[in-house]
CSV table of C-alpha atoms in Angstrom, one decimal:
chain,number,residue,atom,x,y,z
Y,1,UNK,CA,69.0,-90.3,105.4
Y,2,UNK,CA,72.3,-88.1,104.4
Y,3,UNK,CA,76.0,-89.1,104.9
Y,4,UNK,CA,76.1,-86.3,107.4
Y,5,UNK,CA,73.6,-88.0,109.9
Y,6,UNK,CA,75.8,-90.9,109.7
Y,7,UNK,CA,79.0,-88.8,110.4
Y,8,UNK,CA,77.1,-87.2,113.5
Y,9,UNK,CA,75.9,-90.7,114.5
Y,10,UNK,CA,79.6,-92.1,114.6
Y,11,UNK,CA,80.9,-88.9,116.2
Y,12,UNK,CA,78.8,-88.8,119.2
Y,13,UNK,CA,78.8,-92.7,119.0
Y,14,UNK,CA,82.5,-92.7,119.9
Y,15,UNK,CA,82.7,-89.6,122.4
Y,16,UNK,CA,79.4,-90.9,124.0
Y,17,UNK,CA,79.1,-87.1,124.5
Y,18,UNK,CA,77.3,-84.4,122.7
Y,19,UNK,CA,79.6,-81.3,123.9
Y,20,UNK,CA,83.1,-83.4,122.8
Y,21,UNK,CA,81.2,-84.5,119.6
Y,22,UNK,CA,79.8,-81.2,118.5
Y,23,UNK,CA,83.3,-79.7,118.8
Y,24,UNK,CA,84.9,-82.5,117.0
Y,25,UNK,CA,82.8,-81.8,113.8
Y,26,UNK,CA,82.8,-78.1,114.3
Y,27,UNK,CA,79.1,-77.5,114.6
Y,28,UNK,CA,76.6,-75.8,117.6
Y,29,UNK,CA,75.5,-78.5,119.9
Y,30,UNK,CA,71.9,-78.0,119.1
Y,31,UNK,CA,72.2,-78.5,116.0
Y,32,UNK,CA,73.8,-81.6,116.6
Y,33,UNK,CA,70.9,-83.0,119.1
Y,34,UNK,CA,68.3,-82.0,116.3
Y,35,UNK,CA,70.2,-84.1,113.9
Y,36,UNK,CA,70.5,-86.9,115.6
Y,37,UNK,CA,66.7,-87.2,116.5
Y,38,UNK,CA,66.2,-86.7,113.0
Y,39,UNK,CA,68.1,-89.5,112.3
Y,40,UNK,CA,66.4,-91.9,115.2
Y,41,UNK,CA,63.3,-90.5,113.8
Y,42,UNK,CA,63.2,-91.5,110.2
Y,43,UNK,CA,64.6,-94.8,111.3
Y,44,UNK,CA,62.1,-95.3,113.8
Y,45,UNK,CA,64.8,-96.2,116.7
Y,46,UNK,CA,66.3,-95.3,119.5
Y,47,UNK,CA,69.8,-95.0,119.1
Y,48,UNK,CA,71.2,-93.8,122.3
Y,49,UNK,CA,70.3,-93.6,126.0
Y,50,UNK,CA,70.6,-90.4,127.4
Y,51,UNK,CA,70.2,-88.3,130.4
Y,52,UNK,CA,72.1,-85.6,132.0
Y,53,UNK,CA,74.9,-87.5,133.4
Y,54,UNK,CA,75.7,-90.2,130.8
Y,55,UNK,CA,75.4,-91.1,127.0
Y,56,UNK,CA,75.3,-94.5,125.4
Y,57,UNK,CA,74.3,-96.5,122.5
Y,58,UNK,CA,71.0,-98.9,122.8
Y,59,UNK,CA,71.3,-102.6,121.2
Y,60,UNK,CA,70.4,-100.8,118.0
Y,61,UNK,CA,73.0,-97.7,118.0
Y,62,UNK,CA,75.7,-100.7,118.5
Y,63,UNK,CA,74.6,-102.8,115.6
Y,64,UNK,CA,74.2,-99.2,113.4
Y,65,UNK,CA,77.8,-98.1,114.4
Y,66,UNK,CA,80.2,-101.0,113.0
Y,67,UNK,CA,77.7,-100.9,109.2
Y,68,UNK,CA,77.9,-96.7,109.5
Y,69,UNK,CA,81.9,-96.8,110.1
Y,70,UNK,CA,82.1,-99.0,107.3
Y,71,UNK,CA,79.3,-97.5,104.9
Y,72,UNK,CA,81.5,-93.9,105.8
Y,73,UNK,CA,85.3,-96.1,105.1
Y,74,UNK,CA,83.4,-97.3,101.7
Y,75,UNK,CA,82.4,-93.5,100.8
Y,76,UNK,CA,86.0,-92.0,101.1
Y,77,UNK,CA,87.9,-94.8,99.3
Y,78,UNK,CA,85.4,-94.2,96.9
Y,79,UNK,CA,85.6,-90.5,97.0
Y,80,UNK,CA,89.8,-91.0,96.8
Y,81,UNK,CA,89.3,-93.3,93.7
Y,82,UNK,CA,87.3,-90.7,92.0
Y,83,UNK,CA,89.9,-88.2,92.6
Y,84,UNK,CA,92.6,-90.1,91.7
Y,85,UNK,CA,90.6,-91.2,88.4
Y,86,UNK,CA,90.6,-87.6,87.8
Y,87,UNK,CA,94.3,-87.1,88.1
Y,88,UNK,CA,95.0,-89.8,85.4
Y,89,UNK,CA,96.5,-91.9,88.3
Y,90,UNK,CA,93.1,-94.8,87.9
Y,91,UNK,CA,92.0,-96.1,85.3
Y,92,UNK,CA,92.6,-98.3,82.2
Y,93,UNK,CA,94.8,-97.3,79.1
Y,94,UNK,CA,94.3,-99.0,75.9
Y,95,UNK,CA,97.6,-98.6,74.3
Y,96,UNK,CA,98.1,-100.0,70.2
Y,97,UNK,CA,101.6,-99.9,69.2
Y,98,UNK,CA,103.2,-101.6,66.0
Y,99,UNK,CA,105.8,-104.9,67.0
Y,100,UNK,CA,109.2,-102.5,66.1
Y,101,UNK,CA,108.5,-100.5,69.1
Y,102,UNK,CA,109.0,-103.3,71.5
Y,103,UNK,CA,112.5,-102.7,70.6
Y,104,UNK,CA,112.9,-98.8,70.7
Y,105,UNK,CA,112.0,-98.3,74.1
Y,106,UNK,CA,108.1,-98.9,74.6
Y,107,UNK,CA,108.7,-101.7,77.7
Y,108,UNK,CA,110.2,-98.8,79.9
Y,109,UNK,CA,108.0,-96.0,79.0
Y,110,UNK,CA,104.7,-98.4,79.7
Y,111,UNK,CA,107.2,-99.5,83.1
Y,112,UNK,CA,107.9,-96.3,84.9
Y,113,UNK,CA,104.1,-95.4,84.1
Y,114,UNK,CA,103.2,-98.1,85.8
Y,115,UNK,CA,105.6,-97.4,88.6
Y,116,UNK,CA,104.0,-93.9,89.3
Y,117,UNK,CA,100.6,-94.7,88.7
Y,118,UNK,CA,100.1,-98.2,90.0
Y,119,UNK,CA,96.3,-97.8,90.0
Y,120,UNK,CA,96.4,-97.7,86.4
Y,121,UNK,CA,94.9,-100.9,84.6
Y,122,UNK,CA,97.6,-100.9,81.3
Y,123,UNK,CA,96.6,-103.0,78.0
Y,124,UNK,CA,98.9,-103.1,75.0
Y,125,UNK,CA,97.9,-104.6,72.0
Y,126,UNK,CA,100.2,-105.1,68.5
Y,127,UNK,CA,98.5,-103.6,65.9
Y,128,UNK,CA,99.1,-101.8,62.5
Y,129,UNK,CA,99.3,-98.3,62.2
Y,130,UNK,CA,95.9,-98.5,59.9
Y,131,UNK,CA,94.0,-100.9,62.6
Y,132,UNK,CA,95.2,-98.4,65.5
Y,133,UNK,CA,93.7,-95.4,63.3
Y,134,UNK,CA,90.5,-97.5,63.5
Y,135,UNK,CA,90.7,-98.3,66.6
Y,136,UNK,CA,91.3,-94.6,67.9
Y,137,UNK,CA,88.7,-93.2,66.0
Y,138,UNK,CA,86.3,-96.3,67.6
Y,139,UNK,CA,87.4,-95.7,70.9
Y,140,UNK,CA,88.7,-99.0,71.0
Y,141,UNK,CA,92.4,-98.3,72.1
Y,142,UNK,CA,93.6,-94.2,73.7
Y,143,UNK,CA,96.8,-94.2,72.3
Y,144,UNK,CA,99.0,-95.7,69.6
Y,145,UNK,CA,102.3,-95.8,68.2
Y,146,UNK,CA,103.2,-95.9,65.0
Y,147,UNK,CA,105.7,-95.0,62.1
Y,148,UNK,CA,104.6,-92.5,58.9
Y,149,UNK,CA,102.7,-90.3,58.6
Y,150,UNK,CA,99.0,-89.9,59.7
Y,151,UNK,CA,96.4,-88.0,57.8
Y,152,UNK,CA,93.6,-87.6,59.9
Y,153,UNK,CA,92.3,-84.4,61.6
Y,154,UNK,CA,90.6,-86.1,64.2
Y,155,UNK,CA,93.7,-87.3,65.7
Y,156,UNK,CA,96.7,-85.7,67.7
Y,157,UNK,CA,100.5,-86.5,66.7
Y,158,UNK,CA,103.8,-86.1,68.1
Y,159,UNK,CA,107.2,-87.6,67.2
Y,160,UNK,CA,108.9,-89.3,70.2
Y,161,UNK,CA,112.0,-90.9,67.8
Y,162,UNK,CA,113.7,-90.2,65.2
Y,163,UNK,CA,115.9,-93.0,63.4
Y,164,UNK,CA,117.4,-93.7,60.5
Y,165,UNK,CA,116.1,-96.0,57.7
Y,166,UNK,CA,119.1,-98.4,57.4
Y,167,UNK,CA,119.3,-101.7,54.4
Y,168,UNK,CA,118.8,-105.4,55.1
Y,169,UNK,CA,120.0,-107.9,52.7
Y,170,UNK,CA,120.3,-111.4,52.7
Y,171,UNK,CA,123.3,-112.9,53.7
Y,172,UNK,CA,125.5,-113.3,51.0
Y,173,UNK,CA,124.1,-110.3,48.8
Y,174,UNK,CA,126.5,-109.0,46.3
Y,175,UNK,CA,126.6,-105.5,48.5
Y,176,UNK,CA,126.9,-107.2,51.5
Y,177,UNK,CA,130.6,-106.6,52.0
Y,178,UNK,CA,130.3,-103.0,51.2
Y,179,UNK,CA,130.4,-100.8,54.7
Y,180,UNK,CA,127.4,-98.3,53.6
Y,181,UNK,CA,125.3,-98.4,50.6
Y,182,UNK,CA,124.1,-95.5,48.4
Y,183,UNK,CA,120.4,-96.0,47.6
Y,184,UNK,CA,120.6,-95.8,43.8
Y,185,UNK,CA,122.8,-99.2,44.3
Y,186,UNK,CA,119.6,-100.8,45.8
Y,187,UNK,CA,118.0,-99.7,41.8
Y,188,UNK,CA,117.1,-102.9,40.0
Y,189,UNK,CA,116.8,-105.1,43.1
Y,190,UNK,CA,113.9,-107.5,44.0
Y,191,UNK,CA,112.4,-105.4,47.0
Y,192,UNK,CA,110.2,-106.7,49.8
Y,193,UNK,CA,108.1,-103.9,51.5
Y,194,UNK,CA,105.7,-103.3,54.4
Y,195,UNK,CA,102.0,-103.6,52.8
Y,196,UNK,CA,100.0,-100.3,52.1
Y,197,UNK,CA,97.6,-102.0,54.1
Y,198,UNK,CA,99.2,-101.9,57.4
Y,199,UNK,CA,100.9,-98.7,57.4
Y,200,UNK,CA,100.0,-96.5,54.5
Y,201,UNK,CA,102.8,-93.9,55.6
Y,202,UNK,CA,105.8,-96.3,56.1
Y,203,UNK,CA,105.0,-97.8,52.8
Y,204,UNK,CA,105.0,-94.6,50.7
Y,205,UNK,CA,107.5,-93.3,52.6
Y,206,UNK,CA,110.0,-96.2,51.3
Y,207,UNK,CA,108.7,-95.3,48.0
Y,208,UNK,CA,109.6,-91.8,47.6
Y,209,UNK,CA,112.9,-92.6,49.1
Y,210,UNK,CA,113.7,-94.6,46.4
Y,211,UNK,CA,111.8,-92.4,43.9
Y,212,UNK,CA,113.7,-89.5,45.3
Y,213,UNK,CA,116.7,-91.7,44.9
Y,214,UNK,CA,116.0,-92.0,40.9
Y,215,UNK,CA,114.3,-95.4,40.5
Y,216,UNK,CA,110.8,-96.8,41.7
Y,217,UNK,CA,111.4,-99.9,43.2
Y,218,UNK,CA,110.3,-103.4,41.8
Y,219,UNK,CA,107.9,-105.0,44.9
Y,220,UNK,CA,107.6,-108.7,44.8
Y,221,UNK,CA,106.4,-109.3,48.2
Y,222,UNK,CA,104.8,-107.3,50.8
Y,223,UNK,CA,103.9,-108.2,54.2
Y,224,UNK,CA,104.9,-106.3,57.9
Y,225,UNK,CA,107.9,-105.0,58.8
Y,226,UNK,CA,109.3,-108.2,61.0
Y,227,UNK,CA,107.8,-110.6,57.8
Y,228,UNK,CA,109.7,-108.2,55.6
Y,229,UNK,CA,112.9,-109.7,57.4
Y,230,UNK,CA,111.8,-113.1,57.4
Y,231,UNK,CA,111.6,-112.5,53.5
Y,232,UNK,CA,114.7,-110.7,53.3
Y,233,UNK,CA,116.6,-114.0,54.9
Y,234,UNK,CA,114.6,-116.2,52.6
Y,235,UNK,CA,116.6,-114.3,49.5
Y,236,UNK,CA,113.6,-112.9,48.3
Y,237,UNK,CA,115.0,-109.6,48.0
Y,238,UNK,CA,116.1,-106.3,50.0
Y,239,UNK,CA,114.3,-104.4,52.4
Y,240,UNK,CA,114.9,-100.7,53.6
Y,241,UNK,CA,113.9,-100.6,57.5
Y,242,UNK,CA,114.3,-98.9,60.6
Y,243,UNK,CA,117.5,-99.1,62.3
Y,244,UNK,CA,116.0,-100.3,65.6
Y,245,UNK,CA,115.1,-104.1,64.1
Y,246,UNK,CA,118.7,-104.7,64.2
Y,247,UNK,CA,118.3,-105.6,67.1
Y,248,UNK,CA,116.2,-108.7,66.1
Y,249,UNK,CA,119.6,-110.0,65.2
Y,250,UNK,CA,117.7,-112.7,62.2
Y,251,UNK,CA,120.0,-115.1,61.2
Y,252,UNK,CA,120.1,-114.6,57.4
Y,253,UNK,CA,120.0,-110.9,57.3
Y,254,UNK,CA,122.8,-108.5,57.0
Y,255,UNK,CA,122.1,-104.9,58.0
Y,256,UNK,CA,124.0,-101.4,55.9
Y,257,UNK,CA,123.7,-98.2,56.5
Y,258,UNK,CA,122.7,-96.0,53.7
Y,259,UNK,CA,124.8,-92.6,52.4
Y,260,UNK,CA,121.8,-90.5,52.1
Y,261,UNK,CA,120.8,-91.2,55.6
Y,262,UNK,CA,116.9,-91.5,55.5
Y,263,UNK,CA,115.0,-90.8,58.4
Y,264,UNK,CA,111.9,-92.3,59.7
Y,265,UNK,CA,109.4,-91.0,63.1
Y,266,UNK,CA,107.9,-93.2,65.2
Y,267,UNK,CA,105.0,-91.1,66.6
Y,268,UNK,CA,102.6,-91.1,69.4
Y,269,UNK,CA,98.9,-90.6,68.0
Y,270,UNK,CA,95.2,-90.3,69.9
Y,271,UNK,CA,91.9,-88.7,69.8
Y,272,UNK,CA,92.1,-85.2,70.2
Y,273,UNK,CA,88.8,-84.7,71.4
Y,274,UNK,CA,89.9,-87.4,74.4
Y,275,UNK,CA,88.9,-86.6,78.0
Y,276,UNK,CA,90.5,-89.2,79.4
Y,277,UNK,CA,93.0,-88.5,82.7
Y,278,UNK,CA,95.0,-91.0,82.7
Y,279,UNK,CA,95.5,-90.2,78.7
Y,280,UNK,CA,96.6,-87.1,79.5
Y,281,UNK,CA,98.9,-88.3,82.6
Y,282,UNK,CA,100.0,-90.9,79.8
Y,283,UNK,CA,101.0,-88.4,77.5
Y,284,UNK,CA,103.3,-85.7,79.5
Y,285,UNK,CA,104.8,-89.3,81.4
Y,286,UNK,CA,106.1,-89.7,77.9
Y,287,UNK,CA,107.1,-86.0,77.4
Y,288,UNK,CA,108.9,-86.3,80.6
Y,289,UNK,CA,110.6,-89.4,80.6
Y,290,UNK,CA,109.5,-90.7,76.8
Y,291,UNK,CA,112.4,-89.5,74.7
Y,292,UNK,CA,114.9,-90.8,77.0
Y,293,UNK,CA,113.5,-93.7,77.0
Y,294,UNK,CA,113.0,-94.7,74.1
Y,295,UNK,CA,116.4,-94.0,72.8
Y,296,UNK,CA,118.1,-95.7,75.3
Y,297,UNK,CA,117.9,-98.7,73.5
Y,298,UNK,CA,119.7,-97.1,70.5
Y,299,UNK,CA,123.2,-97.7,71.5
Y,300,UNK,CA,122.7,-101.4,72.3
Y,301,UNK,CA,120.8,-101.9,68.9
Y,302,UNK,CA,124.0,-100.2,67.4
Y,303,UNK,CA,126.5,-102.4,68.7
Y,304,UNK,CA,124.4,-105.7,67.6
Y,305,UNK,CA,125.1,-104.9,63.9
């Protein structure tokens, strides 16, 4: 039995006429008869009643009619899904991102996406930038955010922010009251710093700043960047982080900018041998509508220093 013997079933089923329903589904009448025997047939029933003034269904053709509609309704939502599965608009999407980009802009992006493409299941999960590098290259997550850079060939990149790297200090510091800060002033000063670790590229990043700066800084704890406050308002030294975790507004924790005006990237990373739809959809939504949002939160995180 084929889908189409089912289709010719419910058309002449309904019209109760083999003229109407063989011009309904655009094929010769005899044609149609022959399919329909067919079809009573291999099921070894008589499905209609017919003689030259009247069609209709026996016992059986009713009872066939309300599973064949259905059976046919089941097929096209599941044709439909498949399509829209195919257009990136069903699916899930694994998405890793490190805790900072909560705050730049991540909550809208993953929000409009989920406005356009409702049928999309959406996962995010906080993870380093080293796990998500894992994780990508295990197929465990589709696409990641993170800061630094990323050495790996397997893997596609692109920046969606740019920010500047600003200081924190702890309340109190002897630099504090100074409006901006040139990096050779931070020379000599305990520093706490995101762990190699977590995020290879942040964390040498910060070093060659401060190498390019003239000193190489004196680590005495390490841990990730929203610990790296938590130590910075414990007075365990200074940090150098990105602008947008002023927005975490911790009590203890005084934020400068710094003369030299380092930059760091937050950037969008995932398999480039990915065949995924609603990846793809994923990726121009954030083209389209990523870069906007994400630094729409800039202005507010200013105005919180």
């Amino acid at each position: 039995m084929e889908l189409r013997h089912l289709r010719y079933f419910v058309a002449v089923a309904q019209e109760l006429h083999f003229g109407r329903a063989a011009a309904r589904l655009q094929v010769a009448q005899p044609a149609l008869s022959r399919q329909i025997r067919d079809l009573e047939e291999e099921m070894a029933l008589r499905l209609f009643e017919r003689n030259r003034r009247r069609v209709a269904l026996t016992a059986a053709g009713a009872a066939l009619l309300d599973e064949a509609r259905s059976l046919l309704a089941h097929v096209e939502r599941a044709v439909e899904t498949a399509r829209r599965a195919a257009r990136g608009e069903h699916g899930l999407l694994r998405i890793g991102y490190v805790p900072a980009v909560i705050y730049t802009g991540l909550p809208e992006i993953v929000r409009a996406f989920r406005k356009r493409f409702p049928g999309v299941e959406v996962r995010l999960q906080e993870m380093n930038p080293a796990t998500q590098v894992e994780a990508l290259l295990a197929e465990r997550v589709d696409v990641g955010f993170v800061r630094g850079p990323i050495h790996e060939l397997a893997l596609g990149r692109e920046n969606v922010l740019e920010e500047p790297l600003v200081a924190a200090l702890p309340s109190g510091h002897r630099l504090g009251g100074r409006k901006r800060l040139g990096l050779a002033m931070l020379a000599g000063e305990p520093f706490v710093l995101q762990a190699r670790s977590r995020g290879p590229g942040f964390h040498d990043q910060i070093l060659a700043i401060c190498r390019g700066a003239g000193f190489s800084p004196r680590v005495v704890q390490e841990g990730s960047q929203t610990d790296a406050l938590s130590l910075v308002a414990s007075g365990a030294g200074v940090a150098i982080v990105p602008t947008s975790l002023r927005v975490l507004r911790r009590a203890g924790v005084v934020y400068r900018p710094l003369r030299e005006r380092p930059m760091t990237q937050l950037a969008m990373v995932w398999r480039k041998d990915a065949a995924l739809p609603v990846l793809h959809a994923f990726l121009q939504g954030v083209r389209r509508l990523g870069a906007r949002g994400i630094r729409a939160e800039r202005p507010r995180v200013r105005r919180s220093v």
